Amino acid sequence: MGRQPCCDKVGLKKGPWTAEEDKKLISFILTNGQCCWRAVPKLAGLLRCGKSCRLRWTNYLRPDLKRGLLSESEEKMVIDLHAQLGNRWSKIASHLPGRTDNEIKNHWNTHIKKKLRKMGIDPLTHKPLPPPVTDHQSPQQPQPKDPDHHQPLQSSGISDNDCMGEEDKRLMETTPLIQSPVNTEANKEEDHVVRNNRENPLIPTMEFNNGFSTDEVPLIEPHEINLLDPSATSSSSSPTIATSSSSSSSSSSSSSSNHTLEYLELPNFDWDFTSLDYFWDDELMTSALDLLIHGGDSDRHNDNIATVEAAAVQYPRMGLELS
DNA sequence: AACCCTCTCAACCGCATAAGC
DNA sequence: AGCTTATGCGGTTGAGAGGGT
């Protein structure tokens, strides 16, 4: 006999999360840390399946998440990584601290793909788009079957540069036209191809040049994170981000020798409290830690919950807006 | 002001793999 | 060893926001 079912789907809530649900989940995770997601909804008093809770936490409520659009450097990194890894969003996300696979995937589909096409680059292969083709010119040449292959630029009658902004031009200059190992028909071969590329000196991939494998986590060393994140100005006291991926449960706490909270022996937290300042202020931080340290029995528990609720006003994207 | 269209992104779905029994 | 479930991942969807007419 195997395990018990993850959740009986009867009576489970679906759709957008409410502020109340968010509060419950945040409070539970802060108090108990991330443990088996299957048990979370029951213990937290949520009518959601564990999968939904995990998704909500990793994609939206996690304190170490960055907010806002991807920076230019992040975007370039995504493009480069996509050239190497294809649509392996979690792998890509593991290189961008504070970004989730879902966020990167969305950004790719809504922004970067368009931008690359505008620049005359096939977002799937990272190669230049084929030259203009009209029916009478080459009727035999089949159009790509992949939905990612949209009509080339010429259809608009606008040259690449005509519609290319300064940022696009900059991107084009810095975007490597790497032949992607990715083929949607051959994803299963991808690992093999990536490995082959690793041995190919002609392919200057970031990953390989840096000497680490994307199949291994953690993928970003603390010093690299500081380089990547301009906002991380701390030079000595605390590394910036511990967690780099929603999919990775690896912790970089080992690198935080000066970690101010190390002595607390935190319960299985994958994220680093020093990163909370991405969008949590000190008061909220203090309350959250108080919740963690004193748990639900603390006299201050209600005050702390209230502070977390107050964050809803300050950080509406947390989904805590009070209804 | 009202309608329509496009864009964005949170959330869901289904599949693959890992892991428990 | 084989079955079953948990977890993670990538693709897709749809509601809401914003802009244009």
Short mmCIF file of C-alpha atoms (C1' of nucleotides) in Angstrom, two decimals:
data_model
loop_
_atom_site.label_atom_id
_atom_site.label_comp_id
_atom_site.label_asym_id
_atom_site.label_seq_id
_atom_site.Cartn_x
_atom_site.Cartn_y
_atom_site.Cartn_z
CA MET A 1 0.00 0.00 0.00
CA GLY A 2 1.25 3.46 -0.86
CA ARG A 3 0.80 6.77 0.74
CA GLN A 4 -2.46 8.40 1.50
CA PRO A 5 -3.91 10.67 -1.13
CA CYS A 6 -2.61 14.21 -1.15
CA CYS A 7 -6.02 15.61 -0.51
CA ASP A 8 -9.56 14.62 -1.19
CA LYS A 9 -10.59 17.10 -3.78
CA VAL A 10 -14.11 17.36 -2.47
CA GLY A 11 -14.84 20.69 -0.87
CA LEU A 12 -11.49 22.17 -1.64
CA LYS A 13 -11.42 25.78 -2.63
CA LYS A 14 -9.98 26.88 -5.93
CA GLY A 15 -9.32 30.17 -7.61
CA PRO A 16 -7.74 33.30 -6.27
CA TRP A 17 -6.50 33.33 -2.74
CA THR A 18 -8.15 35.60 -0.25
CA ALA A 19 -6.35 37.80 2.22
CA GLU A 20 -7.55 35.57 5.01
CA GLU A 21 -6.08 32.49 3.36
CA ASP A 22 -2.81 34.27 2.76
CA LYS A 23 -2.63 35.28 6.38
CA LYS A 24 -3.23 31.74 7.50
CA LEU A 25 -0.59 30.38 5.21
CA ILE A 26 1.97 33.01 6.10
CA SER A 27 1.32 32.58 9.76
CA PHE A 28 1.62 28.83 9.49
CA ILE A 29 4.83 28.87 7.51
CA LEU A 30 6.38 31.47 9.77
CA THR A 31 5.49 29.40 12.75
CA ASN A 32 6.28 25.97 11.45
CA GLY A 33 8.47 26.42 8.46
CA GLN A 34 8.02 24.56 5.24
CA CYS A 35 7.31 20.95 5.89
CA CYS A 36 5.22 18.46 4.01
CA TRP A 37 2.82 20.45 1.90
CA ARG A 38 0.20 17.79 2.13
CA ALA A 39 -0.24 18.55 5.79
CA VAL A 40 -0.10 22.31 5.48
CA PRO A 41 -3.70 23.05 4.53
CA LYS A 42 -5.08 20.91 7.26
CA LEU A 43 -2.77 22.28 9.93
CA ALA A 44 -3.15 25.83 8.73
CA GLY A 45 -6.91 25.57 8.51
CA LEU A 46 -7.08 26.07 4.79
CA LEU A 47 -9.52 24.48 2.39
CA ARG A 48 -6.86 24.15 -0.25
CA CYS A 49 -4.80 21.30 -1.47
CA GLY A 50 -1.16 21.21 -0.52
CA LYS A 51 -0.16 21.77 -4.07
CA SER A 52 -2.04 25.02 -4.16
CA CYS A 53 -0.47 26.11 -0.87
CA ARG A 54 3.00 25.36 -2.14
CA LEU A 55 2.37 27.29 -5.30
CA ARG A 56 0.96 30.25 -3.44
CA TRP A 57 3.90 30.34 -1.10
CA THR A 58 6.66 29.83 -3.63
CA ASN A 59 5.25 32.12 -6.26
CA TYR A 60 3.75 34.88 -4.22
CA LEU A 61 4.15 34.89 -0.47
CA ARG A 62 7.76 33.88 -0.03
CA PRO A 63 9.53 36.72 1.73
CA ASP A 64 12.62 36.58 -0.42
CA LEU A 65 10.78 37.29 -3.61
CA LYS A 66 11.76 40.33 -5.56
CA ARG A 67 8.96 42.34 -7.00
CA GLY A 68 8.57 44.33 -10.12
CA LEU A 69 9.79 43.84 -13.62
CA LEU A 70 13.00 42.05 -14.31
CA SER A 71 15.96 44.33 -14.56
CA GLU A 72 17.92 44.62 -17.74
CA SER A 73 20.67 42.40 -16.43
CA GLU A 74 18.16 39.84 -15.25
CA GLU A 75 16.52 39.87 -18.62
CA LYS A 76 19.81 39.31 -20.38
CA MET A 77 20.56 36.51 -18.01
CA VAL A 78 17.22 34.90 -18.73
CA ILE A 79 17.85 35.11 -22.45
CA ASP A 80 21.27 33.61 -22.11
CA LEU A 81 20.09 30.87 -19.83
CA HIS A 82 17.17 30.13 -22.07
CA ALA A 83 19.57 29.70 -24.95
CA GLN A 84 21.31 27.05 -22.92
CA LEU A 85 18.47 25.44 -21.08
CA GLY A 86 15.37 26.03 -23.09
CA ASN A 87 12.09 26.21 -21.25
CA ARG A 88 13.46 24.84 -18.03
CA TRP A 89 12.13 27.70 -16.07
CA SER A 90 12.95 26.39 -12.66
CA LYS A 91 16.57 25.96 -13.68
CA ILE A 92 16.61 29.45 -15.06
CA ALA A 93 14.95 30.79 -11.95
CA SER A 94 17.59 29.17 -9.81
CA HIS A 95 20.07 31.60 -11.33
CA LEU A 96 17.98 34.62 -10.49
CA PRO A 97 17.60 35.04 -6.77
CA GLY A 98 14.20 36.23 -5.71
CA ARG A 99 12.58 35.29 -8.99
CA THR A 100 10.25 32.38 -9.47
CA ASP A 101 9.99 30.06 -12.41
CA ASN A 102 6.43 31.19 -12.94
CA GLU A 103 7.44 34.82 -12.99
CA ILE A 104 10.24 34.23 -15.44
CA LYS A 105 8.04 32.09 -17.61
CA ASN A 106 5.40 34.80 -17.70
CA HIS A 107 7.95 37.48 -18.41
CA TRP A 108 9.43 35.42 -21.18
CA ASN A 109 6.10 34.84 -22.82
CA THR A 110 4.86 38.38 -22.51
CA HIS A 111 7.96 40.48 -22.94
CA ILE A 112 11.14 38.79 -23.98
CA LYS A 113 9.71 36.72 -26.78
CA LYS A 114 8.27 39.79 -28.39
CA LYS A 115 11.43 41.72 -27.89
CA LEU A 116 13.56 39.02 -29.46
CA ARG A 117 11.27 38.71 -32.43
CA LYS A 118 11.37 42.42 -32.84
CA MET A 119 15.11 42.13 -32.92
CA GLY A 120 14.88 39.46 -35.56
CA ILE A 121 15.84 36.64 -33.24
CA ASP A 122 13.90 33.47 -32.98
CA PRO A 123 13.02 33.15 -29.30
CA LEU A 124 12.98 29.41 -29.57
CA THR A 125 16.28 28.78 -31.24
CA HIS A 126 18.00 32.07 -30.43
CA LYS A 127 19.07 32.20 -34.01
CA PRO A 128 18.24 34.98 -36.45
CA LEU A 129 14.80 34.65 -37.88
CA PRO A 130 14.66 33.44 -41.48
CA PRO A 131 14.73 36.11 -44.16
CA PRO A 132 11.47 37.47 -45.51
CA VAL A 133 9.49 34.86 -47.30
CA THR A 134 6.51 35.40 -49.51
CA ASP A 135 4.31 32.80 -51.04
CA HIS A 136 5.56 33.36 -54.56
CA GLN A 137 9.15 33.43 -53.47
CA SER A 138 9.45 30.07 -51.88
CA PRO A 139 6.23 28.18 -51.77
CA GLN A 140 8.05 25.03 -50.83
CA GLN A 141 9.59 26.38 -47.70
CA PRO A 142 7.47 25.23 -44.85
CA GLN A 143 6.79 27.52 -41.97
CA PRO A 144 7.91 26.28 -38.61
CA LYS A 145 5.32 24.18 -36.97
CA ASP A 146 6.10 25.30 -33.52
CA PRO A 147 3.70 27.92 -32.25
CA ASP A 148 6.63 29.93 -31.03
CA HIS A 149 7.64 30.52 -34.60
CA HIS A 150 5.60 33.46 -35.56
CA GLN A 151 5.68 35.22 -38.84
CA PRO A 152 8.95 36.90 -39.43
CA LEU A 153 9.35 40.60 -39.20
CA GLN A 154 8.94 41.34 -42.81
CA SER A 155 5.25 40.78 -42.63
CA SER A 156 4.89 44.14 -41.01
CA GLY A 157 7.01 45.78 -43.61
CA ILE A 158 9.14 47.30 -40.91
CA SER A 159 12.82 46.72 -40.69
CA ASP A 160 14.33 45.36 -37.56
CA ASN A 161 15.92 48.58 -36.60
CA ASP A 162 12.89 50.63 -37.38
CA CYS A 163 10.97 49.17 -34.56
CA MET A 164 13.87 48.59 -32.28
CA GLY A 165 14.28 50.84 -29.33
CA GLU A 166 17.57 51.70 -27.74
CA GLU A 167 17.10 49.05 -25.13
CA ASP A 168 16.38 46.49 -27.79
CA LYS A 169 19.48 47.40 -29.67
CA ARG A 170 21.51 47.10 -26.54
CA LEU A 171 20.00 43.73 -25.90
CA MET A 172 20.74 42.62 -29.41
CA GLU A 173 24.34 43.59 -29.04
CA THR A 174 24.70 41.58 -25.92
CA THR A 175 22.45 38.66 -26.67
CA PRO A 176 24.42 35.66 -27.81
CA LEU A 177 23.04 33.97 -30.83
CA ILE A 178 23.56 30.56 -29.48
CA GLN A 179 22.07 27.62 -31.15
CA SER A 180 19.76 26.36 -28.57
CA PRO A 181 19.96 22.75 -27.61
CA VAL A 182 16.27 22.90 -27.11
CA ASN A 183 13.88 21.36 -29.47
CA THR A 184 10.37 20.97 -28.30
CA GLU A 185 10.26 17.65 -30.03
CA ALA A 186 13.40 16.52 -28.41
CA ASN A 187 13.25 17.70 -24.86
CA LYS A 188 14.17 14.29 -23.70
CA GLU A 189 17.43 14.63 -25.54
CA GLU A 190 18.10 17.95 -24.01
CA ASP A 191 20.24 16.90 -21.14
CA HIS A 192 22.38 14.99 -23.53
CA VAL A 193 22.68 17.96 -25.82
CA VAL A 194 23.46 20.28 -22.97
CA ARG A 195 26.17 17.98 -21.85
CA ASN A 196 27.54 17.95 -25.35
CA ASN A 197 27.45 21.70 -25.48
CA ARG A 198 29.36 21.82 -22.28
CA GLU A 199 32.15 20.09 -24.09
CA ASN A 200 31.90 22.36 -27.06
CA PRO A 201 34.33 25.22 -26.68
CA LEU A 202 32.59 27.11 -29.42
CA ILE A 203 29.55 27.65 -27.31
CA PRO A 204 30.32 30.31 -24.76
CA THR A 205 27.66 29.63 -22.23
CA MET A 206 27.52 31.43 -18.97
CA GLU A 207 26.85 28.29 -17.09
CA PHE A 208 29.79 26.42 -18.35
CA ASN A 209 32.14 29.30 -18.18
CA ASN A 210 31.29 29.71 -14.58
CA GLY A 211 32.06 26.14 -13.95
CA PHE A 212 28.90 24.97 -12.32
CA SER A 213 26.21 22.72 -13.53
CA THR A 214 22.60 23.68 -13.74
CA ASP A 215 21.70 20.21 -12.74
CA GLU A 216 23.19 20.82 -9.39
CA VAL A 217 21.95 23.19 -6.79
CA PRO A 218 22.70 25.61 -5.31
CA LEU A 219 23.54 27.25 -8.55
CA ILE A 220 24.54 30.61 -7.26
CA GLU A 221 27.19 31.32 -4.77
CA PRO A 222 26.58 34.12 -2.31
CA HIS A 223 29.25 36.29 -3.81
CA GLU A 224 27.67 35.85 -7.20
CA ILE A 225 24.33 36.86 -5.81
CA ASN A 226 25.76 40.08 -4.52
CA LEU A 227 27.08 40.78 -7.95
CA LEU A 228 23.78 40.09 -9.53
CA ASP A 229 21.72 42.08 -7.15
CA PRO A 230 22.75 45.69 -7.07
CA SER A 231 20.50 46.31 -4.13
CA ALA A 232 22.50 43.92 -2.04
CA THR A 233 24.94 46.35 -0.63
CA SER A 234 25.93 44.51 2.47
CA SER A 235 29.54 43.71 2.13
CA SER A 236 30.27 41.60 5.10
CA SER A 237 27.53 40.95 7.53
CA SER A 238 25.02 38.94 5.61
CA PRO A 239 24.78 37.19 2.34
CA THR A 240 21.87 38.35 0.31
CA ILE A 241 19.76 35.43 -0.71
CA ALA A 242 19.78 31.93 0.47
CA THR A 243 17.11 30.47 -1.68
CA SER A 244 17.33 30.81 -5.37
CA SER A 245 14.59 28.65 -6.67
CA SER A 246 11.09 27.67 -5.98
CA SER A 247 12.03 24.24 -6.98
CA SER A 248 15.18 23.99 -5.06
CA SER A 249 15.03 23.09 -1.47
CA SER A 250 18.70 23.47 -1.01
CA SER A 251 19.80 25.98 1.53
CA SER A 252 22.78 28.18 1.41
CA SER A 253 22.67 28.81 5.09
CA SER A 254 26.01 27.15 5.32
CA SER A 255 27.51 30.22 3.78
CA SER A 256 26.09 32.56 6.36
CA SER A 257 28.71 32.27 8.99
CA ASN A 258 27.84 35.71 10.23
CA HIS A 259 24.17 35.10 10.06
CA THR A 260 22.59 36.99 12.87
CA LEU A 261 19.84 34.44 13.30
CA GLU A 262 21.93 31.37 13.03
CA TYR A 263 21.76 30.63 16.72
CA LEU A 264 18.02 30.36 16.57
CA GLU A 265 18.21 27.00 14.84
CA LEU A 266 15.33 27.90 12.64
CA PRO A 267 13.01 25.13 11.65
CA ASN A 268 13.68 24.07 8.11
CA PHE A 269 13.45 27.47 6.54
CA ASP A 270 14.70 27.55 3.05
CA TRP A 271 14.99 31.26 2.93
CA ASP A 272 17.27 33.71 4.53
CA PHE A 273 15.76 36.29 6.82
CA THR A 274 18.30 38.83 5.74
CA SER A 275 16.57 38.95 2.43
CA LEU A 276 13.26 39.97 3.87
CA ASP A 277 14.02 43.59 3.31
CA TYR A 278 13.05 43.08 -0.27
CA PHE A 279 9.61 44.04 0.74
CA TRP A 280 9.12 43.58 4.44
CA ASP A 281 9.88 46.42 6.70
CA ASP A 282 11.56 46.13 10.03
CA GLU A 283 8.41 46.09 12.06
CA LEU A 284 6.92 43.34 10.04
CA MET A 285 10.19 41.51 10.17
CA THR A 286 10.27 41.78 13.91
CA SER A 287 6.72 40.55 14.22
CA ALA A 288 7.31 37.70 11.86
CA LEU A 289 10.34 36.62 13.81
CA ASP A 290 8.45 36.97 17.03
CA LEU A 291 5.79 34.70 15.64
CA LEU A 292 8.44 32.26 14.69
CA ILE A 293 10.29 32.35 17.94
CA HIS A 294 7.39 32.48 20.36
CA GLY A 295 4.87 30.68 18.26
CA GLY A 296 1.14 30.85 18.65
CA ASP A 297 1.35 30.84 22.40
CA SER A 298 3.05 34.14 22.57
CA ASP A 299 1.14 36.91 24.25
CA ARG A 300 2.23 39.03 21.35
CA HIS A 301 0.89 36.61 18.84
CA ASN A 302 -2.20 38.61 18.02
CA ASP A 303 -0.22 41.81 17.75
CA ASN A 304 2.16 40.12 15.40
CA ILE A 305 -0.62 38.75 13.29
CA ALA A 306 -2.03 42.26 13.19
CA THR A 307 1.29 43.55 11.98
CA VAL A 308 1.42 40.95 9.28
CA GLU A 309 -2.07 41.99 8.32
CA ALA A 310 -0.96 45.58 8.25
CA ALA A 311 1.54 44.58 5.64
CA ALA A 312 -1.41 44.07 3.38
CA VAL A 313 -1.84 47.79 3.18
CA GLN A 314 1.78 48.46 2.54
CA TYR A 315 2.40 45.57 0.20
CA PRO A 316 -0.77 45.03 -1.73
CA ARG A 317 0.90 42.62 -4.14
CA MET A 318 1.22 40.21 -1.31
CA GLY A 319 -2.45 39.64 -1.76
CA LEU A 320 -3.15 40.63 1.79
CA GLU A 321 -5.32 43.50 0.93
CA LEU A 322 -8.00 43.63 3.52
CA SER A 323 -11.35 43.08 1.98
"C1'" DA B 1 -19.36 56.78 -20.83
"C1'" DA B 2 -19.39 52.48 -22.91
"C1'" DC B 3 -17.56 49.05 -25.42
"C1'" DC B 4 -13.89 46.34 -27.26
"C1'" DC B 5 -9.37 44.62 -27.54
"C1'" DT B 6 -4.89 43.49 -25.74
"C1'" DC B 7 -1.88 42.48 -22.13
"C1'" DT B 8 -0.47 40.66 -17.73
"C1'" DC B 9 0.08 37.27 -14.37
"C1'" DA B 10 -1.89 34.29 -10.65
"C1'" DA B 11 -3.55 29.94 -10.57
"C1'" DC B 12 -4.75 25.55 -12.41
"C1'" DC B 13 -3.88 21.19 -14.93
"C1'" DG B 14 -1.49 17.25 -16.31
"C1'" DC B 15 2.66 14.85 -16.59
"C1'" DA B 16 7.23 13.06 -14.91
"C1'" DT B 17 9.93 11.75 -11.33
"C1'" DA B 18 10.97 10.83 -6.53
"C1'" DA B 19 9.86 8.53 -2.58
"C1'" DG B 20 7.05 5.82 0.82
"C1'" DC B 21 4.93 1.53 1.82
"C1'" DA C 1 9.75 -5.18 -6.91
"C1'" DG C 2 5.83 -3.00 -7.74
"C1'" DC C 3 2.20 -0.09 -6.55
"C1'" DT C 4 0.68 4.33 -4.89
"C1'" DT C 5 1.21 8.97 -3.48
"C1'" DA C 6 3.92 13.42 -3.01
"C1'" DT C 7 6.27 16.80 -5.14
"C1'" DG C 8 8.04 19.59 -8.76
"C1'" DC C 9 7.82 21.32 -13.32
"C1'" DG C 10 6.16 23.30 -17.68
"C1'" DG C 11 2.13 24.49 -20.39
"C1'" DT C 12 -2.12 26.71 -20.43
"C1'" DT C 13 -6.05 29.38 -18.97
"C1'" DG C 14 -8.93 33.11 -17.61
"C1'" DA C 15 -10.01 37.17 -14.75
"C1'" DG C 16 -8.86 41.73 -14.24
"C1'" DA C 17 -6.49 45.95 -15.63
"C1'" DG C 18 -5.45 49.26 -18.93
"C1'" DG C 19 -5.59 51.51 -23.31
"C1'" DG C 20 -7.87 52.75 -27.60
"C1'" DT C 21 -11.89 54.06 -30.18
#
